[in-house]
């Protein structure tokens, strides 16, 4: 298998996620599985993985490959954040570290008719023999969750036990504490160092304790053979039982330090019992939680994802006509659009190419195409109005379902099947629409563009459904009306016509690829015509029954209050993230040097998301 890890940030930054990737890479190498990690979806697509593992919930599914989200963070990290929750729902499946998170996600996806799969994942390490030899001292990795939260306890502890601190030295470190040792992020040094220590302090953040989500320290300690000294944590208690020692980390710092010191004294006084604990913990992780073991499930889960992309059995034989207009663009784009239809998992997709210019060249191009996709070419007048070609295509649809695809856009392999699955699950709805991934060409930079619950009132003034994002029942065609003779805006107008009497439902899949080319006049040449088109659309719909009755005042007030609150919370987190960014003086020069490249690739939205991630890290 080829495994790609979709990172939330630059792939080689010295952070816990990079360390865990190095361990995963070692485990994959033992199977001869190629493995890569990148925050660039274009690089992931070029790698052509069999499976993508999304590292964190701030990243949605952005590539056409089977994608599993690593839910190794507790729900408290993303609960109440609509964007993050929606990102999680876009995955094809989820890998959980604990039962509470599993139940939480099952609740979230219960109404989404997608073939989700699930498995297990923890921040672990590759398999290794239990180290033998002399051991001394207590290991404490002061990174990630802690951020100085336990400083008073550590100061008290350092006066009574041999303490080994690890992490990046800082000028803020108290001078009376043992200096930190910095270990390389190579996937092996941490476990090797733990193989020389008597015990390891494995404390969790408050959110991890509440959710029962384990941190990586317990697995590293077990493989390294350091006795686990954990705070009270449901997962550690359930999995390791008496093979670990426990401390009430909520007690006063001096009390916690004294309890840890007593545990270390017990270990020194009972070497045989301590050795048995090491062996048991090592066996538990080796048999269930090393990356070598966790990889075992991935081939079957990948196959299950692809099986879940199939159309619902009742609709598998129902043909879907996709209207594709073509005439003024490079025919290589038409080939690309048709290729994306060729790859659809729904077996009965048909392409209807409406040639409004160069029909002979288009017919010749289509005739030369290999493959199984049925393609029919019809002609439309070249009158300068985009709506004419669209309405010509709609009039030629003769299948139970239909969709639209611009010749410069594409859709992911499960796009049509996901739309049909949603319509099958909700037979009272007429049109199913997906979210959209923006693809900025020629670089291939990808980002989440549109993903929203349907709101008829909002849709009347804001189009959040891309032109290639939907699949509809052909009964809707009689509601399209005559050609509106629009130069631009015809896709939105068509959906507005439908929304006046039809019901729309989201698939919650990101399967439509909206390709943007700012320097291509065939893509953006009608921008100056939009105001006139919008005026005509408003005029045509003036008497249409689209506007809903105004909701009660208290409902409006509540919605507005919620919107303002979300905005305030987001602003506060942005400020918090910016303060963290600027106060981290040690890494600031390097980050500022990288900033222009980051802005070019991700834009200001990417900067905002990065600052929000910093603000969400526990202890900040």
Coordinates of C-alpha atoms in Angstrom, one line a residue:
X1 CA 0.0 0.0 0.0
X2 CA 1.0 3.6 -0.5
X3 CA 0.1 5.8 2.5
X4 CA 0.0 9.6 2.5
X5 CA -0.4 11.6 5.6
X6 CA -2.2 15.0 5.0
X7 CA -0.4 17.2 7.5
X8 CA -2.0 20.4 9.0
X9 CA 1.3 22.3 8.6
X10 CA 4.7 22.2 7.0
X11 CA 5.7 18.6 6.8
X12 CA 9.2 18.9 8.3
X13 CA 8.6 21.2 11.3
X14 CA 10.0 19.8 14.6
X15 CA 6.7 18.9 16.2
X16 CA 5.1 15.8 17.7
X17 CA 3.2 15.0 14.4
X18 CA 6.5 14.9 12.5
X19 CA 8.0 12.5 15.1
X20 CA 4.9 10.3 14.8
X21 CA 5.2 10.3 11.0
X22 CA 8.8 9.2 11.3
X23 CA 7.7 6.2 13.4
X24 CA 4.9 5.4 11.0
X25 CA 7.4 5.6 8.1
X26 CA 9.6 3.1 9.9
X27 CA 6.7 0.7 10.4
X28 CA 5.6 1.2 6.7
X29 CA 9.1 0.5 5.6
X30 CA 9.1 -2.9 7.2
X31 CA 6.3 -3.8 4.8
X32 CA 7.8 -2.0 1.8
X33 CA 4.9 0.4 1.9
X34 CA 5.8 3.8 0.4
X35 CA 4.8 6.6 2.9
X36 CA 4.8 10.4 2.6
X37 CA 3.6 13.3 4.6
X38 CA 2.7 16.7 3.2
X39 CA 0.4 19.7 3.8
X40 CA 0.1 20.2 0.0
X41 CA -2.8 18.2 -1.6
X42 CA -1.1 18.6 -5.0
X43 CA 1.9 16.7 -3.7
X44 CA -0.4 14.0 -2.2
X45 CA -2.2 13.6 -5.6
X46 CA 1.2 13.3 -7.4
X47 CA 2.1 10.6 -4.9
X48 CA -1.1 8.6 -5.9
X49 CA -1.6 7.0 -2.5
X50 CA -4.0 4.1 -1.9
X51 CA -5.0 5.8 1.3
X52 CA -4.8 9.3 2.9
X53 CA -4.6 9.7 6.6
X54 CA -5.7 13.2 7.7
X55 CA -3.6 14.3 10.6
X56 CA -5.9 16.8 12.3
X57 CA -9.5 18.0 12.0
X58 CA -8.5 21.4 10.7
X59 CA -7.9 19.7 7.3
X60 CA -10.9 18.4 5.3
X61 CA -10.8 15.7 2.7
X62 CA -9.3 17.5 -0.4
X63 CA -8.1 14.7 -2.6
X64 CA -10.0 11.9 -4.6
X65 CA -8.4 9.0 -2.7
X66 CA -9.9 7.1 0.2
X67 CA -9.4 9.3 3.3
X68 CA -9.5 8.4 7.0
X69 CA -9.3 11.1 9.7
X70 CA -7.1 10.4 12.7
X71 CA -9.4 11.2 15.7
X72 CA -6.6 11.0 18.2
X73 CA -7.6 14.4 19.8
X74 CA -10.6 14.6 22.2
X75 CA -13.9 16.1 21.1
X76 CA -13.2 19.1 23.3
X77 CA -10.7 20.3 20.7
X78 CA -13.2 20.7 18.0
X79 CA -16.7 20.6 19.6
X80 CA -18.6 23.8 18.9
X81 CA -16.5 24.7 15.9
X82 CA -18.7 24.2 12.8
X83 CA -15.9 24.3 10.3
X84 CA -14.0 21.6 12.1
X85 CA -17.0 19.4 12.6
X86 CA -17.8 19.6 8.9
X87 CA -14.2 18.8 8.0
X88 CA -14.5 15.6 10.1
X89 CA -17.7 14.6 8.4
X90 CA -16.1 14.9 4.9
X91 CA -13.8 12.0 5.6
X92 CA -14.6 8.5 4.3
X93 CA -14.0 7.1 7.7
X94 CA -12.4 7.7 11.1
X95 CA -9.8 6.1 13.3
X96 CA -10.4 6.5 17.0
X97 CA -8.3 6.4 20.1
X98 CA -11.1 5.9 22.6
X99 CA -14.8 4.9 22.8
X100 CA -16.1 8.3 23.8
X101 CA -14.8 9.9 20.6
X102 CA -16.1 7.0 18.6
X103 CA -19.7 7.5 20.0
X104 CA -19.4 11.3 19.5
X105 CA -18.5 10.8 15.8
X106 CA -21.2 8.2 15.3
X107 CA -23.7 10.7 16.6
X108 CA -22.5 13.4 14.2
X109 CA -22.6 11.2 11.0
X110 CA -25.8 9.3 11.8
X111 CA -27.8 11.3 9.3
X112 CA -25.2 11.3 6.5
X113 CA -25.9 8.4 4.1
X114 CA -22.2 7.7 3.3
X115 CA -20.4 4.4 3.7
X116 CA -18.3 5.5 6.6
X117 CA -15.7 3.0 8.0
X118 CA -14.0 3.1 11.4
X119 CA -11.0 1.7 13.1
X120 CA -8.4 2.3 15.8
X121 CA -5.5 4.8 16.0
X122 CA -3.4 6.1 18.8
X123 CA -0.2 8.3 18.9
X124 CA 2.1 5.3 19.3
X125 CA 5.4 4.1 17.9
X126 CA 6.8 1.3 15.9
X127 CA 7.4 -2.2 17.5
X128 CA 10.8 -2.7 19.2
X129 CA 12.2 -5.2 21.6
X130 CA 12.0 -4.4 25.3
X131 CA 15.3 -2.7 26.2
X132 CA 17.5 -4.5 28.7
X133 CA 20.2 -2.9 30.9
X134 CA 20.6 -0.4 33.6
X135 CA 18.0 2.2 34.2
X136 CA 17.9 5.4 36.2
X137 CA 15.7 8.4 36.9
X138 CA 12.3 9.7 35.9
X139 CA 11.7 10.9 32.3
X140 CA 9.6 14.0 31.7
X141 CA 9.0 15.3 28.2
X142 CA 8.0 18.9 28.7
X143 CA 6.4 19.5 25.3
X144 CA 3.0 19.6 23.7
X145 CA 0.3 19.5 26.3
X146 CA 2.3 20.7 29.4
X147 CA 3.6 24.1 28.4
X148 CA 4.7 24.7 32.0
X149 CA 1.4 23.7 33.6
X150 CA 3.1 21.3 35.9
X151 CA 6.1 23.6 36.8
X152 CA 5.3 23.8 40.5
X153 CA 5.1 20.1 40.7
X154 CA 8.2 19.6 38.7
X155 CA 10.2 22.0 40.9
X156 CA 9.1 20.1 44.0
X157 CA 9.8 16.8 42.3
X158 CA 13.3 17.7 41.2
X159 CA 14.4 18.2 44.8
X160 CA 13.6 14.6 45.7
X161 CA 14.2 12.4 42.6
X162 CA 16.6 12.1 39.7
X163 CA 14.7 14.0 37.0
X164 CA 15.5 14.0 33.3
X165 CA 13.7 16.7 31.4
X166 CA 13.3 16.7 27.6
X167 CA 12.3 19.4 25.2
X168 CA 13.5 22.6 23.6
X169 CA 15.5 24.7 26.0
X170 CA 14.0 28.1 26.7
X171 CA 15.3 31.3 28.4
X172 CA 12.2 31.1 30.6
X173 CA 13.3 27.8 32.1
X174 CA 13.8 28.1 35.9
X175 CA 17.6 28.0 36.7
X176 CA 17.1 25.6 39.5
X177 CA 15.6 22.8 37.3
X178 CA 17.7 20.2 35.5
X179 CA 18.4 21.5 32.0
X180 CA 16.3 20.0 29.1
X181 CA 17.8 17.6 26.7
X182 CA 16.7 18.0 23.1
X183 CA 16.3 14.7 21.2
X184 CA 16.1 14.4 17.4
X185 CA 12.8 13.9 15.7
X186 CA 13.9 10.7 14.1
X187 CA 11.3 8.3 15.3
X188 CA 13.8 6.3 17.4
X189 CA 15.6 8.5 19.8
X190 CA 12.7 9.0 22.2
X191 CA 12.1 5.3 22.7
X192 CA 15.8 4.6 23.0
X193 CA 16.1 7.3 25.7
X194 CA 13.1 5.8 27.6
X195 CA 15.0 2.5 27.5
X196 CA 17.5 4.0 29.9
X197 CA 15.0 5.4 32.3
X198 CA 13.3 3.8 35.3
X199 CA 10.0 5.4 34.8
X200 CA 8.2 8.0 32.6
X201 CA 5.8 10.7 33.7
X202 CA 2.7 10.3 31.4
X203 CA 0.3 13.1 32.2
X204 CA -2.6 14.2 30.0
X205 CA -4.3 17.5 29.4
X206 CA -7.7 18.2 31.0
X207 CA -9.5 17.6 27.7
X208 CA -7.7 14.3 27.2
X209 CA -8.8 13.1 30.7
X210 CA -12.4 14.2 30.2
X211 CA -12.6 12.4 26.9
X212 CA -10.6 9.4 27.9
X213 CA -8.3 10.0 25.0
X214 CA -4.7 8.8 25.5
X215 CA -1.6 10.8 24.8
X216 CA 1.4 9.3 23.1
X217 CA 3.6 9.1 26.3
X218 CA 2.0 5.9 27.6
X219 CA 2.8 4.0 24.4
X220 CA 6.4 5.3 24.2
X221 CA 7.0 4.5 27.8
X222 CA 5.6 0.9 27.4
X223 CA 7.8 0.2 24.3
X224 CA 10.8 1.8 25.9
X225 CA 10.3 -0.2 29.1
X226 CA 10.0 2.8 31.4
X227 CA 7.3 2.2 34.1
X228 CA 4.3 4.2 33.3
X229 CA 3.5 6.9 35.9
X230 CA 0.1 8.2 34.7
X231 CA -2.5 10.6 36.0
X232 CA -6.0 9.1 36.6
X233 CA -7.1 8.3 33.0
X234 CA -9.9 6.0 31.9
X235 CA -8.1 4.6 28.9
X236 CA -4.9 3.9 30.8
X237 CA -6.8 2.2 33.6
X238 CA -8.8 0.1 31.2
X239 CA -5.9 -1.0 29.0
X240 CA -2.9 -1.2 31.3
X241 CA -4.6 -1.8 34.7
X242 CA -1.9 -2.8 37.2
X243 CA 0.8 -2.6 34.6
X244 CA 1.0 1.2 35.3
X245 CA 1.2 3.4 38.4
X246 CA -1.3 6.2 39.0
X247 CA -1.3 9.7 40.5
X248 CA -4.0 12.2 41.2
X249 CA -2.7 15.0 39.2
X250 CA -5.4 17.4 40.4
X251 CA -4.0 17.4 43.9
X252 CA -1.7 20.2 45.1
X253 CA 1.7 20.2 43.4
X254 CA 3.6 19.1 46.5
X255 CA 1.2 16.2 47.1
X256 CA 1.6 15.1 43.5
X257 CA 5.4 15.3 43.7
X258 CA 5.4 13.3 46.9
X259 CA 3.2 10.6 45.4
X260 CA 5.5 10.3 42.4
X261 CA 8.5 10.0 44.7
X262 CA 6.8 7.2 46.6
X263 CA 6.1 5.3 43.4
X264 CA 9.8 5.6 42.4
X265 CA 10.9 4.4 45.8
X266 CA 8.6 1.4 45.4
X267 CA 10.1 0.6 42.0
X268 CA 13.6 0.7 43.5
X269 CA 12.5 -1.6 46.4
X270 CA 10.6 -4.1 44.2
X271 CA 12.7 -4.6 41.0
X272 CA 11.1 -7.9 40.1
X273 CA 7.6 -6.5 40.3
X274 CA 8.6 -3.5 38.4
X275 CA 10.2 -5.6 35.7
X276 CA 7.0 -7.6 35.4
X277 CA 5.0 -4.4 34.9
X278 CA 7.4 -3.3 32.2
X279 CA 7.0 -6.7 30.4
X280 CA 3.2 -6.6 30.7
X281 CA 2.9 -3.0 29.4
X282 CA 5.3 -3.7 26.6
X283 CA 3.3 -6.8 25.6
X284 CA 0.0 -4.9 25.6
X285 CA 1.3 -2.2 23.3
X286 CA 3.2 -4.6 21.0
X287 CA 0.1 -6.8 20.5
X288 CA -2.5 -4.0 20.1
X289 CA -1.1 -0.5 19.6
X290 CA 2.2 -0.3 17.7
X291 CA 2.1 1.3 14.3
X292 CA 3.0 -2.1 12.9
X293 CA -0.2 -3.5 14.4
X294 CA -2.3 -0.5 13.5
X295 CA -1.2 -0.8 9.9
X296 CA -2.8 -4.3 9.7
X297 CA -6.3 -2.8 9.4
X298 CA -5.6 -0.3 6.6
X299 CA -5.9 -2.6 3.5
X300 CA -9.4 -3.8 4.6
X301 CA -10.5 -0.3 5.6
X302 CA -9.4 1.0 2.2
X303 CA -11.3 -1.7 0.4
X304 CA -14.4 -0.9 2.6
X305 CA -14.2 2.8 1.7
X306 CA -14.2 2.0 -2.0
X307 CA -17.0 -0.5 -1.6
X308 CA -18.9 2.3 0.2
X309 CA -18.5 4.5 -2.8
X310 CA -20.9 2.3 -4.8
X311 CA -24.4 3.5 -5.7
X312 CA -27.3 2.3 -3.6
X313 CA -28.5 -1.1 -5.0
X314 CA -32.0 0.3 -5.9
X315 CA -30.4 3.0 -8.1
X316 CA -27.4 1.2 -9.5
X317 CA -29.0 0.7 -12.9
X318 CA -30.5 4.2 -13.0
X319 CA -28.8 6.2 -15.7
X320 CA -27.5 9.7 -14.9
X321 CA -27.0 12.2 -17.8
X322 CA -24.3 14.8 -17.1
X323 CA -24.6 17.9 -19.3
X324 CA -21.2 19.3 -20.3
X325 CA -21.0 22.5 -22.3
X326 CA -18.0 23.0 -24.6
X327 CA -16.9 25.5 -27.3
X328 CA -14.3 28.0 -26.4
X329 CA -11.7 26.2 -24.3
X330 CA -8.8 23.9 -25.0
X331 CA -10.3 20.4 -25.7
X332 CA -7.8 19.0 -23.2
X333 CA -10.0 20.4 -20.5
X334 CA -13.0 18.6 -22.0
X335 CA -11.0 15.4 -22.0
X336 CA -10.2 16.0 -18.3
X337 CA -13.8 16.6 -17.4
X338 CA -14.9 13.5 -19.3
X339 CA -12.1 11.5 -17.6
X340 CA -13.6 12.4 -14.3
X341 CA -17.0 11.1 -15.4
X342 CA -15.3 7.9 -16.7
X343 CA -13.9 7.3 -13.2
X344 CA -17.3 7.5 -11.5
X345 CA -18.2 4.6 -9.3
X346 CA -21.8 4.8 -10.4
X347 CA -21.9 2.4 -13.4
X348 CA -24.5 4.1 -15.6
X349 CA -23.2 7.7 -16.1
X350 CA -23.7 9.3 -19.5
X351 CA -22.1 12.5 -20.8
X352 CA -24.1 14.9 -23.0
X353 CA -21.7 17.3 -24.6
X354 CA -23.4 20.5 -25.8
X355 CA -21.2 22.0 -28.5
X356 CA -22.0 25.7 -29.0
X357 CA -18.9 26.2 -31.1
X358 CA -16.5 24.0 -33.1
X359 CA -18.9 21.0 -33.0
X360 CA -17.0 19.0 -35.6
X361 CA -13.7 19.3 -33.7
X362 CA -15.5 18.3 -30.5
X363 CA -17.2 15.3 -32.2
X364 CA -13.8 14.1 -33.5
X365 CA -12.2 14.5 -30.1
X366 CA -15.0 12.5 -28.4
X367 CA -14.9 9.8 -31.1
X368 CA -11.2 9.3 -30.5
X369 CA -11.6 8.8 -26.8
X370 CA -11.1 5.3 -25.4
X371 CA -13.1 3.9 -22.5
X372 CA -16.6 2.9 -21.5
X373 CA -18.2 6.3 -20.9
X374 CA -21.1 6.9 -23.4
X375 CA -20.8 10.4 -24.8
X376 CA -23.4 12.1 -27.0
X377 CA -22.6 15.4 -28.7
X378 CA -25.4 17.8 -29.7
X379 CA -25.1 21.4 -31.0
X380 CA -26.4 24.6 -29.6
X381 CA -26.5 28.1 -31.2
X382 CA -23.4 30.3 -30.6
X383 CA -25.3 33.4 -29.5
X384 CA -23.0 34.6 -26.7
X385 CA -25.4 33.5 -24.0
X386 CA -24.3 30.7 -21.7
X387 CA -27.8 29.8 -20.7
X388 CA -28.8 28.8 -24.2
X389 CA -26.3 25.9 -24.3
X390 CA -27.4 24.8 -20.8
X391 CA -31.1 24.8 -21.6
X392 CA -30.4 23.0 -24.9
X393 CA -28.7 20.3 -22.9
X394 CA -31.4 20.1 -20.3
X395 CA -34.0 19.6 -23.1
X396 CA -32.1 16.6 -24.3
X397 CA -31.9 14.7 -21.0
X398 CA -33.8 11.4 -21.2
X399 CA -32.6 9.6 -18.0
X400 CA -34.1 9.4 -14.5
X401 CA -31.3 11.6 -13.0
X402 CA -29.2 14.5 -14.4
X403 CA -26.3 16.7 -13.4
X404 CA -24.2 19.5 -14.9
X405 CA -20.4 19.7 -15.3
X406 CA -18.5 22.6 -16.9
X407 CA -15.8 21.4 -19.3
X408 CA -13.1 23.1 -17.2
X409 CA -14.2 21.5 -13.9
X410 CA -14.0 17.9 -12.6
X411 CA -15.7 15.7 -10.0
X412 CA -14.3 13.1 -7.7
X413 CA -15.0 9.4 -8.3
X414 CA -17.8 9.0 -5.8
X415 CA -19.6 12.2 -6.7
X416 CA -22.5 10.8 -8.6
X417 CA -22.9 7.8 -6.3
X418 CA -22.9 10.0 -3.2
X419 CA -25.7 12.2 -4.7
X420 CA -27.8 9.1 -5.5
X421 CA -27.2 7.6 -2.1
X422 CA -28.4 10.8 -0.5
X423 CA -31.5 11.0 -2.7
X424 CA -32.2 7.3 -2.0
X425 CA -31.9 7.9 1.8
X426 CA -34.2 11.0 1.6
X427 CA -36.8 10.2 -1.1
X428 CA -38.7 13.3 -0.3
X429 CA -35.9 15.5 -1.7
X430 CA -35.3 16.3 -5.3
X431 CA -31.7 17.5 -5.6
X432 CA -28.6 16.4 -3.7
X433 CA -25.5 18.7 -3.7
X434 CA -22.0 18.2 -2.5
X435 CA -19.4 20.6 -1.1
X436 CA -16.7 21.9 -3.4
X437 CA -12.9 22.0 -3.4
X438 CA -11.3 25.0 -5.0
X439 CA -8.4 24.0 -7.2
X440 CA -6.2 27.0 -8.2
X441 CA -4.5 26.3 -11.5
X442 CA -1.9 25.8 -12.7
X443 CA -0.3 25.1 -9.3
X444 CA -3.1 22.8 -8.1
X445 CA -3.4 24.5 -4.7
X446 CA -6.5 23.0 -3.1
X447 CA -8.8 24.3 -0.3
X448 CA -12.3 23.8 0.9
X449 CA -14.6 26.2 -0.9
X450 CA -18.2 25.5 -0.3
X451 CA -19.9 23.2 2.2
X452 CA -23.1 24.2 3.8
X453 CA -26.5 23.1 5.0
X454 CA -29.3 24.2 2.7
X455 CA -31.0 27.5 3.8
X456 CA -33.5 28.8 1.2
X457 CA -33.4 32.3 2.5
X458 CA -29.7 32.5 2.4
X459 CA -29.6 30.9 -1.0
X460 CA -31.8 33.6 -2.4
X461 CA -28.9 36.1 -1.9
X462 CA -25.8 33.8 -1.8
X463 CA -25.0 30.9 -4.0
X464 CA -23.2 28.2 -2.0
X465 CA -23.8 25.4 -4.5
X466 CA -21.2 25.1 -7.2
X467 CA -22.4 24.5 -10.8
X468 CA -21.0 21.0 -10.9
X469 CA -21.9 20.0 -7.3
X470 CA -25.4 18.5 -7.7
X471 CA -27.3 15.5 -8.9
X472 CA -31.1 15.8 -9.4
X473 CA -34.2 13.8 -10.3
X474 CA -35.2 14.5 -13.8
X475 CA -38.7 15.4 -12.7
X476 CA -37.2 18.8 -11.9
X477 CA -36.6 19.5 -15.6
X478 CA -40.2 20.6 -16.2
X479 CA -39.6 23.4 -13.6
X480 CA -36.6 24.9 -15.5
X481 CA -38.8 27.1 -17.7
X482 CA -37.6 28.5 -21.0
X483 CA -34.1 29.7 -21.8
X484 CA -33.6 32.9 -19.7
X485 CA -31.0 34.2 -22.3
X486 CA -28.4 35.0 -19.6
X487 CA -24.8 35.7 -20.5
X488 CA -23.7 34.6 -17.1
X489 CA -25.3 33.4 -13.8
X490 CA -27.4 30.8 -15.6
X491 CA -26.3 28.0 -13.2
X492 CA -27.4 30.0 -10.2
X493 CA -30.7 31.0 -11.9
X494 CA -31.5 27.4 -12.7
X495 CA -31.0 26.3 -9.0
X496 CA -33.1 29.3 -7.9
X497 CA -35.9 28.1 -10.2
X498 CA -35.6 24.6 -8.8
X499 CA -35.5 25.8 -5.2
X500 CA -38.9 27.6 -5.5
X501 CA -40.6 24.2 -5.6
X502 CA -38.1 21.5 -4.9
X503 CA -36.2 20.3 -1.8
X504 CA -32.4 20.4 -1.7
X505 CA -30.3 18.1 0.6
X506 CA -26.5 18.2 1.1
X507 CA -24.4 15.0 0.7
X508 CA -21.8 16.4 3.1
X509 CA -19.1 15.1 0.7
X510 CA -16.4 17.3 -0.8
X511 CA -16.6 15.8 -4.3
X512 CA -17.0 18.7 -6.7
X513 CA -13.7 20.3 -8.0
X514 CA -14.1 23.9 -9.0
X515 CA -11.0 24.8 -11.0
X516 CA -10.0 28.5 -10.9
X517 CA -7.7 30.3 -13.4
X518 CA -7.6 34.0 -12.8
X519 CA -5.6 34.7 -16.0
X520 CA -7.9 32.7 -18.3
X521 CA -10.5 34.9 -20.0
X522 CA -12.7 31.8 -20.8
X523 CA -13.0 31.3 -17.0
X524 CA -13.3 34.9 -15.7
X525 CA -14.2 36.9 -18.8
X526 CA -17.8 37.5 -17.8
X527 CA -17.2 39.2 -14.4
X528 CA -18.2 42.5 -15.8
X529 CA -21.6 41.0 -16.9
X530 CA -22.5 39.8 -13.4
X531 CA -24.3 42.9 -12.1
X532 CA -26.6 43.0 -15.2
X533 CA -27.2 39.3 -14.9
X534 CA -28.1 39.6 -11.2
X535 CA -30.5 42.4 -12.0
X536 CA -32.2 40.2 -14.6
X537 CA -32.3 37.2 -12.3
X538 CA -33.9 39.3 -9.5
X539 CA -36.5 40.6 -12.0
X540 CA -37.3 37.1 -13.3
X541 CA -37.8 35.8 -9.8
X542 CA -39.6 38.8 -8.4
X543 CA -43.0 37.0 -8.2
X544 CA -41.5 33.5 -7.6
X545 CA -42.5 31.9 -4.3
X546 CA -38.9 31.7 -3.0
X547 CA -38.7 34.2 -0.1
X548 CA -39.8 32.4 3.0
X549 CA -42.0 34.1 5.7
X550 CA -39.9 36.1 8.1
X551 CA -39.1 34.0 11.2
X552 CA -40.2 35.3 14.6
X553 CA -38.2 38.1 16.1
X554 CA -36.8 36.0 18.9
X555 CA -35.5 33.4 16.4
X556 CA -33.8 36.1 14.4
X557 CA -32.4 37.6 17.6
X558 CA -31.1 34.3 18.8
X559 CA -29.5 33.5 15.4
X560 CA -27.9 36.9 15.3
X561 CA -26.6 36.5 18.9
X562 CA -25.1 33.2 18.0
X563 CA -23.4 34.6 15.0
X564 CA -21.9 37.5 17.0
X565 CA -20.8 35.1 19.7
X566 CA -19.1 32.8 17.2
X567 CA -17.4 35.8 15.6
X568 CA -16.1 37.1 19.0
X569 CA -14.8 33.7 20.0
X570 CA -13.0 33.4 16.7
X571 CA -11.5 36.8 17.1
X572 CA -10.3 36.0 20.6
X573 CA -8.7 32.8 19.4
X574 CA -7.0 34.7 16.6
X575 CA -5.5 37.2 19.0
X576 CA -4.5 34.3 21.3
X577 CA -2.8 32.5 18.4
X578 CA -1.0 35.7 17.2
X579 CA 0.3 36.3 20.7
X580 CA 1.6 32.8 20.9
X581 CA 3.2 33.1 17.4
X582 CA 5.0 36.3 18.4
X583 CA 6.1 35.2 21.9
X584 CA 7.7 32.1 20.5
X585 CA 10.8 34.1 19.9
X586 CA 13.1 31.2 19.3
X587 CA 11.3 30.1 16.1
X588 CA 10.1 33.5 15.0
X589 CA 12.9 34.4 12.5
X590 CA 12.5 31.1 10.6
X591 CA 8.7 31.4 10.5
X592 CA 8.9 35.0 9.2
X593 CA 11.3 33.8 6.4
X594 CA 8.7 31.1 5.5
X595 CA 5.8 33.5 5.6
X596 CA 5.9 34.8 2.0
X597 CA 5.9 31.2 0.6
X598 CA 3.1 30.2 3.0
X599 CA 1.0 33.2 1.9
X600 CA 1.5 32.4 -1.8
X601 CA 0.3 28.8 -1.2
X602 CA -2.4 29.2 1.4
X603 CA -3.4 32.9 1.4
X604 CA -4.6 34.9 4.4
X605 CA -7.2 32.2 5.2
X606 CA -4.3 29.8 5.7
X607 CA -2.6 32.2 8.1
X608 CA -5.8 32.6 10.1
X609 CA -6.3 28.8 10.3
X610 CA -2.7 28.4 11.5
X611 CA -3.1 31.0 14.2
X612 CA -6.4 29.3 15.3
X613 CA -4.5 26.0 15.6
X614 CA -1.9 27.7 17.8
X615 CA -4.7 29.1 20.0
X616 CA -6.3 25.7 20.4
X617 CA -3.2 23.9 21.7
X618 CA -3.8 23.1 25.3
X619 CA -1.8 25.1 27.8
X620 CA -1.8 28.2 25.6

